[in-house]
Amino acid sequence: MTAPDLFSPITFGSIEAKNRIVLAPLTRNRAGAGNVPQAIAVTYYTQRASGGLLITEATQVSPEGQGYPDTPGIHSPEQIAGWKKVTDSVHAAGGKIVLQLWYTGRISHSVFRGGKTPVSASAIKPSGHVYLPGWTKADYETPRALETTEIPGIIAEYAAGAKNAKQAGFDGVEIHAANGYLIDQFLRDSANQRTDQYGGSIENRVRFLVEVTEAVAAAWGSGDGVGVRLSPHNPYNDMSDSDPVALFTHAAASLKRFGLAFVHVVEPIGTPNPIAPAIKAAIAAPLIVNGGYDLGTSQSAIAAGETDAVAFGKLYIANPDLAERLKAGGPYNEPNPKTFYGGGAAGYIDYPALAKA
Ligand code: PHB
């Protein structure tokens, strides 16, 4: 048997992927009325089906989980029907696709929440700006700390999102526990100063993630269709932690019992003190890494046993046939950052594939 590389098949729990090239979850802000995925989303995901696994853009599990304009949801019948068109088309093209379950927490605004203040682990306002509907910029608001008694209701929304994703035909779900959104706000101590069983010690800060994962795995039917995304070092959304190595290796060890499909770690290449391999060992699930990888660095990371698969973001935005292009060693289209967020077909479904020889 030859050593695996980027083009070798891999099994993520119950999901058989034809290669180890993964579409990273990418916010594109092109949902229609009611935050329903549109026909252009069907085209966008289907164009990328030659990758082994597609992870959808972050998708709010409830109306109150939203924090950006025109992001899709997975809480209404219309959204489920919209996503079903995506999954049917990706499957017909031979692809596999999982839905990313999202609740933004403090990275939101009362305008998205029917006038209600955003919620978080603690009442700590992040630095930075939120974009309101229509793309006007506003300061973040100081969030309200969730009452201990409210937490089961939020967990139930993640579980309902997983059930709805199953109904929409997805191959699995990814729990978004990264990048400063609600679960990460519980994990990292710059955002969590709670004094109940969800704050303080590492074990307590990991509790919300573990309870969400338990509920999502039960809603899905088992853990083997469920992945988790973590970002131990990412400062995005005003996040930090006093001991990320201890926190995230404990988080991974706490998730081992669910037999998850994969763990997905946002850890830009060259990150000092990388802990993705320790996370993989602790969780005992296939590892997907994400953050600035190219063909050469992906192949060396897989060959060295540092990861099992690699998720690509910007490169996959600009190259729908990324798997074929990596196989050919390029060339690659350049991504245009002006069309990353919002708009329509331009910069979304009009990047050309390589001409067939
Ligand atoms: C964003 O819309 O800026 C965004 C969304 C989800 C992420 C990261 C960034 O995980």
Coordinates of C-alpha atoms and ligand atoms in Angstrom, one line a residue:
M1 CA 0.0 0.0 0.0
T2 CA 1.3 3.4 -0.9
A3 CA 1.3 6.3 1.6
P4 CA -1.8 8.5 1.4
D5 CA -1.6 11.9 -0.3
L6 CA -4.1 14.7 -1.0
F7 CA -5.7 12.6 -3.7
S8 CA -6.2 9.4 -1.7
P9 CA -9.7 8.5 -0.5
I10 CA -10.5 8.9 3.2
T11 CA -13.4 8.0 5.5
F12 CA -14.7 10.7 7.8
G13 CA -16.9 8.7 10.2
S14 CA -19.8 7.6 8.0
I15 CA -18.7 9.8 5.1
E16 CA -16.6 8.3 2.3
A17 CA -14.6 11.1 0.7
K18 CA -12.9 10.5 -2.7
N19 CA -10.0 12.7 -1.8
R20 CA -8.6 14.8 1.0
I21 CA -9.4 18.2 -0.5
V22 CA -12.0 20.0 1.6
L23 CA -14.0 23.1 0.8
A24 CA -13.6 25.3 3.9
P25 CA -16.8 26.9 5.3
L26 CA -16.9 30.3 3.6
T27 CA -19.4 33.1 4.4
R28 CA -20.6 34.5 1.0
N29 CA -23.8 36.5 2.1
R30 CA -25.9 35.6 -0.9
A31 CA -29.0 34.0 0.7
G32 CA -32.3 35.3 -0.5
A33 CA -35.5 36.4 1.3
G34 CA -36.0 34.5 4.6
N35 CA -32.3 33.6 4.5
V36 CA -33.0 30.8 2.0
P37 CA -30.1 29.5 -0.2
Q38 CA -30.7 30.5 -3.8
A39 CA -30.2 28.7 -7.2
I40 CA -26.7 30.3 -7.4
A41 CA -25.8 28.4 -4.2
V42 CA -26.8 25.2 -5.9
T43 CA -24.4 26.0 -8.8
Y44 CA -21.6 27.2 -6.5
Y45 CA -21.5 24.1 -4.4
T46 CA -22.0 21.7 -7.4
Q47 CA -19.1 23.3 -9.3
R48 CA -16.9 22.3 -6.3
A49 CA -18.1 18.7 -6.0
S50 CA -14.8 17.2 -7.2
G51 CA -13.3 18.0 -3.7
G52 CA -13.6 15.1 -1.3
L53 CA -15.8 17.0 1.2
L54 CA -17.6 20.3 1.0
I55 CA -18.4 22.2 4.2
T56 CA -21.1 24.8 3.8
E57 CA -20.8 28.4 4.8
A58 CA -21.7 29.0 8.4
T59 CA -25.5 28.6 8.8
Q60 CA -27.5 30.0 11.7
V61 CA -29.5 27.4 13.7
S62 CA -32.1 30.0 14.7
P63 CA -33.1 33.5 13.7
E64 CA -31.4 34.8 16.8
G65 CA -28.1 33.1 15.9
Q66 CA -27.5 35.4 12.9
G67 CA -24.9 38.1 12.9
Y68 CA -24.2 39.1 9.3
P69 CA -26.4 40.2 6.3
D70 CA -27.9 37.5 4.0
T71 CA -26.4 34.4 5.7
P72 CA -28.5 31.3 5.3
G73 CA -30.3 29.5 8.0
I74 CA -31.4 25.9 8.8
H75 CA -34.4 26.6 10.9
S76 CA -37.3 27.1 8.5
P77 CA -39.1 24.8 6.0
E78 CA -38.1 27.1 3.1
Q79 CA -34.4 26.9 4.2
I80 CA -34.5 23.1 4.4
A81 CA -36.1 23.0 0.9
G82 CA -33.4 25.4 -0.4
W83 CA -30.6 23.3 1.0
K84 CA -32.2 20.1 -0.3
K85 CA -31.6 21.4 -3.8
V86 CA -28.0 22.0 -3.0
T87 CA -27.4 18.5 -1.5
D88 CA -29.3 16.7 -4.3
S89 CA -27.2 18.5 -6.9
V90 CA -23.9 17.9 -5.1
H91 CA -24.7 14.2 -4.7
A92 CA -25.7 13.9 -8.4
A93 CA -22.2 15.3 -9.2
G94 CA -20.6 12.7 -6.9
G95 CA -19.8 15.0 -4.0
K96 CA -20.2 14.9 -0.2
I97 CA -21.4 17.9 1.8
V98 CA -21.9 18.8 5.4
L99 CA -23.7 21.8 6.9
Q100 CA -21.9 24.1 9.4
L101 CA -24.1 24.8 12.4
W102 CA -23.7 28.4 13.6
Y103 CA -24.8 30.7 16.4
T104 CA -22.9 34.0 16.4
G105 CA -23.5 35.1 20.0
R106 CA -21.9 38.5 20.7
I107 CA -20.8 38.8 17.0
S108 CA -24.2 40.1 16.1
H109 CA -26.5 43.1 16.7
S110 CA -30.0 43.6 18.1
V111 CA -31.1 44.6 14.6
F112 CA -30.7 40.9 13.6
R113 CA -32.4 39.7 16.8
G114 CA -35.8 41.5 16.7
G115 CA -34.4 44.2 19.0
K116 CA -33.0 41.8 21.6
T117 CA -29.5 42.4 22.8
P118 CA -27.0 39.8 21.6
V119 CA -26.1 37.0 24.0
S120 CA -22.7 35.5 25.0
A121 CA -21.0 33.6 27.8
S122 CA -20.3 36.9 29.6
A123 CA -21.2 40.6 29.1
I124 CA -17.9 41.5 27.3
K125 CA -18.1 43.7 24.2
P126 CA -15.8 42.6 21.4
S127 CA -13.8 45.3 19.6
G128 CA -14.6 45.8 16.0
H129 CA -17.6 46.4 13.8
V130 CA -20.7 44.6 12.7
Y131 CA -22.3 45.0 9.3
L132 CA -26.1 45.5 9.5
P133 CA -28.6 44.6 6.8
G134 CA -27.7 46.8 3.9
W135 CA -24.0 46.7 4.9
T136 CA -24.0 49.8 7.1
K137 CA -21.3 49.6 9.8
A138 CA -22.0 49.8 13.5
D139 CA -20.2 49.2 16.7
Y140 CA -20.8 45.9 18.5
E141 CA -23.1 46.1 21.5
T142 CA -22.3 44.8 24.9
P143 CA -23.8 41.4 25.0
R144 CA -26.0 40.0 27.8
A145 CA -24.6 36.9 29.6
L146 CA -26.8 33.9 29.1
E147 CA -28.6 32.8 32.2
T148 CA -27.6 29.2 33.2
T149 CA -31.3 28.3 32.7
E150 CA -31.3 29.6 29.1
I151 CA -28.4 27.3 27.9
P152 CA -30.5 24.2 27.3
G153 CA -32.7 26.1 24.9
I154 CA -29.7 27.2 22.8
I155 CA -28.4 23.6 22.8
A156 CA -31.8 22.5 21.6
E157 CA -31.5 24.9 18.7
Y158 CA -28.2 23.4 17.6
A159 CA -29.8 19.9 17.8
A160 CA -32.8 21.1 15.8
G161 CA -30.4 22.5 13.2
A162 CA -28.8 19.0 12.9
K163 CA -32.2 17.3 12.5
N164 CA -33.1 19.8 9.8
A165 CA -29.7 19.3 8.0
K166 CA -30.4 15.6 7.9
Q167 CA -33.9 16.3 6.4
A168 CA -32.2 18.5 3.9
G169 CA -30.1 15.6 2.7
F170 CA -26.7 16.5 4.1
D171 CA -24.0 13.8 4.7
G172 CA -23.3 15.3 8.1
V173 CA -22.9 18.5 10.1
E174 CA -20.0 20.5 11.4
I175 CA -20.4 22.2 14.8
H176 CA -18.8 25.7 14.5
A177 CA -16.8 26.0 17.7
A178 CA -14.2 28.4 16.2
N179 CA -13.4 32.0 15.3
G180 CA -15.0 33.8 18.2
Y181 CA -18.7 32.7 17.7
L182 CA -20.9 31.5 20.6
I183 CA -19.3 28.2 21.5
D184 CA -15.8 29.7 21.2
Q185 CA -17.0 32.5 23.5
F186 CA -17.6 29.9 26.1
L187 CA -14.3 28.1 25.5
R188 CA -11.8 30.9 25.6
D189 CA -11.2 32.9 28.8
S190 CA -11.0 36.3 27.2
A191 CA -14.7 36.1 26.5
N192 CA -15.9 33.8 29.4
Q193 CA -15.8 35.1 33.0
R194 CA -18.8 33.1 34.2
T195 CA -19.0 31.8 37.7
D196 CA -21.5 29.0 37.1
Q197 CA -20.7 25.4 35.8
Y198 CA -20.0 26.9 32.3
G199 CA -17.1 29.2 33.4
G200 CA -13.8 29.3 35.3
S201 CA -12.0 26.0 35.0
I202 CA -11.1 24.5 31.6
E203 CA -13.5 21.7 32.3
N204 CA -16.3 24.2 32.9
R205 CA -15.6 26.2 29.8
V206 CA -15.6 23.1 27.6
R207 CA -19.0 22.0 29.0
F208 CA -21.1 24.0 26.6
L209 CA -19.3 22.5 23.6
V210 CA -19.6 19.0 25.0
E211 CA -23.3 19.4 25.7
V212 CA -23.9 20.9 22.2
T213 CA -22.0 17.9 20.7
E214 CA -23.9 15.4 22.7
A215 CA -27.3 16.9 21.6
V216 CA -26.2 17.2 18.0
A217 CA -24.9 13.6 17.8
A218 CA -28.2 12.4 19.3
A219 CA -30.2 14.5 16.8
W220 CA -28.1 13.2 13.9
G221 CA -28.4 9.6 15.2
S222 CA -24.8 9.1 16.0
G223 CA -21.5 11.0 16.2
D224 CA -20.1 9.6 13.0
G225 CA -21.8 12.3 10.9
V226 CA -20.7 15.1 13.1
G227 CA -17.5 17.1 12.9
V228 CA -16.2 20.0 15.1
R229 CA -14.3 23.1 14.1
L230 CA -11.8 24.6 16.5
S231 CA -9.5 27.6 16.3
P232 CA -7.0 27.5 19.2
H233 CA -4.9 30.5 18.3
N234 CA -7.1 32.6 16.0
P235 CA -7.4 36.1 17.4
Y236 CA -10.3 36.9 15.0
N237 CA -13.3 38.5 16.6
D238 CA -11.2 39.8 19.6
M239 CA -10.5 36.3 21.0
S240 CA -7.6 34.9 23.1
D241 CA -7.0 32.4 25.8
S242 CA -4.4 32.2 28.6
D243 CA -3.6 28.5 27.9
P244 CA -4.8 27.4 24.5
V245 CA -2.8 24.1 24.5
A246 CA -4.4 22.9 27.8
L247 CA -7.8 24.2 26.8
F248 CA -8.0 22.6 23.3
T249 CA -6.4 19.3 24.1
H250 CA -8.9 18.9 27.0
A251 CA -11.7 19.9 24.7
A252 CA -10.6 17.3 22.2
A253 CA -10.3 14.6 24.8
S254 CA -13.8 15.4 26.1
L255 CA -15.2 14.9 22.6
K256 CA -13.5 11.5 22.0
R257 CA -16.5 9.5 23.4
F258 CA -18.8 10.7 20.6
G259 CA -16.8 8.9 17.8
L260 CA -16.9 12.1 15.7
A261 CA -16.5 12.1 11.9
F262 CA -13.6 14.6 12.0
V263 CA -12.0 17.5 13.8
H264 CA -11.3 20.6 11.8
V265 CA -8.6 22.9 13.1
V266 CA -8.1 26.5 11.9
E267 CA -4.4 26.9 12.5
P268 CA -2.6 28.9 9.9
I269 CA 0.5 27.3 8.6
G270 CA 3.5 28.6 10.5
T271 CA 1.5 29.1 13.7
P272 CA 3.9 29.0 16.7
N273 CA 3.3 26.0 19.0
P274 CA 0.9 24.2 16.6
I275 CA -1.5 21.9 18.5
A276 CA -3.5 20.3 15.8
P277 CA -1.6 17.0 16.1
A278 CA -2.3 16.9 19.9
I279 CA -5.9 17.6 19.2
K280 CA -6.1 14.7 16.7
A281 CA -4.5 12.4 19.2
A282 CA -6.8 13.4 22.0
I283 CA -10.0 13.2 19.9
A284 CA -9.1 10.1 17.9
A285 CA -10.8 11.3 14.7
P286 CA -9.5 12.3 11.3
L287 CA -7.9 15.8 11.2
I288 CA -8.7 18.5 8.7
V289 CA -6.4 21.6 8.9
N290 CA -7.1 25.0 7.4
G291 CA -5.1 28.1 7.0
G292 CA -2.9 29.1 4.0
Y293 CA -2.0 25.6 2.7
D294 CA -1.0 25.1 -0.9
L295 CA -0.2 21.9 -2.9
G296 CA 3.3 21.5 -1.5
T297 CA 2.5 22.3 2.1
S298 CA -0.6 20.0 2.0
Q299 CA 1.3 17.1 0.6
S300 CA 4.2 17.5 3.1
A301 CA 1.7 17.7 6.0
I302 CA -0.1 14.6 4.9
A303 CA 3.1 12.7 4.2
A304 CA 4.5 13.6 7.6
G305 CA 1.3 12.4 9.3
E306 CA 0.6 15.9 10.6
T307 CA -2.9 15.9 9.1
D308 CA -5.3 13.7 7.2
A309 CA -6.9 16.3 5.0
V310 CA -6.7 20.0 4.1
A311 CA -9.4 22.6 3.8
F312 CA -8.9 25.4 1.2
G313 CA -10.7 28.7 1.4
K314 CA -9.6 31.5 -0.9
L315 CA -8.1 29.1 -3.4
Y316 CA -11.4 27.2 -3.6
I317 CA -13.4 30.4 -4.0
A318 CA -11.5 31.2 -7.2
N319 CA -11.0 27.6 -8.5
P320 CA -14.2 25.6 -8.7
D321 CA -12.2 22.6 -10.1
L322 CA -9.6 22.9 -7.4
A323 CA -9.1 19.2 -7.1
E324 CA -8.3 18.9 -10.8
R325 CA -6.0 21.9 -10.7
L326 CA -4.1 20.6 -7.6
K327 CA -3.7 17.3 -9.4
A328 CA -2.3 19.2 -12.5
G329 CA -0.1 21.4 -10.3
G330 CA -2.1 24.5 -11.4
P331 CA -2.5 27.0 -12.9
Y332 CA -4.9 28.8 -10.5
N333 CA -7.3 31.7 -10.9
E334 CA -6.7 34.6 -8.5
P335 CA -9.5 35.3 -6.0
N336 CA -11.1 38.7 -6.0
P337 CA -11.7 39.9 -2.4
K338 CA -14.2 42.5 -3.7
T339 CA -16.7 39.8 -4.4
F340 CA -16.2 37.6 -1.4
Y341 CA -19.1 39.0 0.6
G342 CA -22.5 39.8 -0.8
G343 CA -23.7 40.4 -4.4
G344 CA -24.8 37.8 -6.9
A345 CA -23.3 35.5 -9.5
A346 CA -20.2 37.7 -10.1
G347 CA -17.2 36.3 -8.2
Y348 CA -19.4 33.4 -7.0
I349 CA -20.2 31.1 -9.9
D350 CA -18.2 32.6 -12.8
Y351 CA -14.6 31.6 -12.0
P352 CA -13.7 29.4 -15.0
A353 CA -12.7 25.8 -14.8
L354 CA -9.5 24.6 -16.6
A355 CA -10.2 24.1 -20.3
K356 CA -10.5 20.4 -21.0
A357 CA -7.4 19.2 -22.9
Ligands
PHB1 C1 -17.2 36.1 8.6 O1 -18.3 36.2 8.0 O2 -16.4 37.0 8.7 C2 -16.8 34.8 9.2 C3 -17.8 33.8 9.3 C4 -17.5 32.6 9.9 C5 -16.2 32.4 10.3 C6 -15.2 33.3 10.1 C7 -15.5 34.5 9.5 O3 -15.8 31.2 10.9

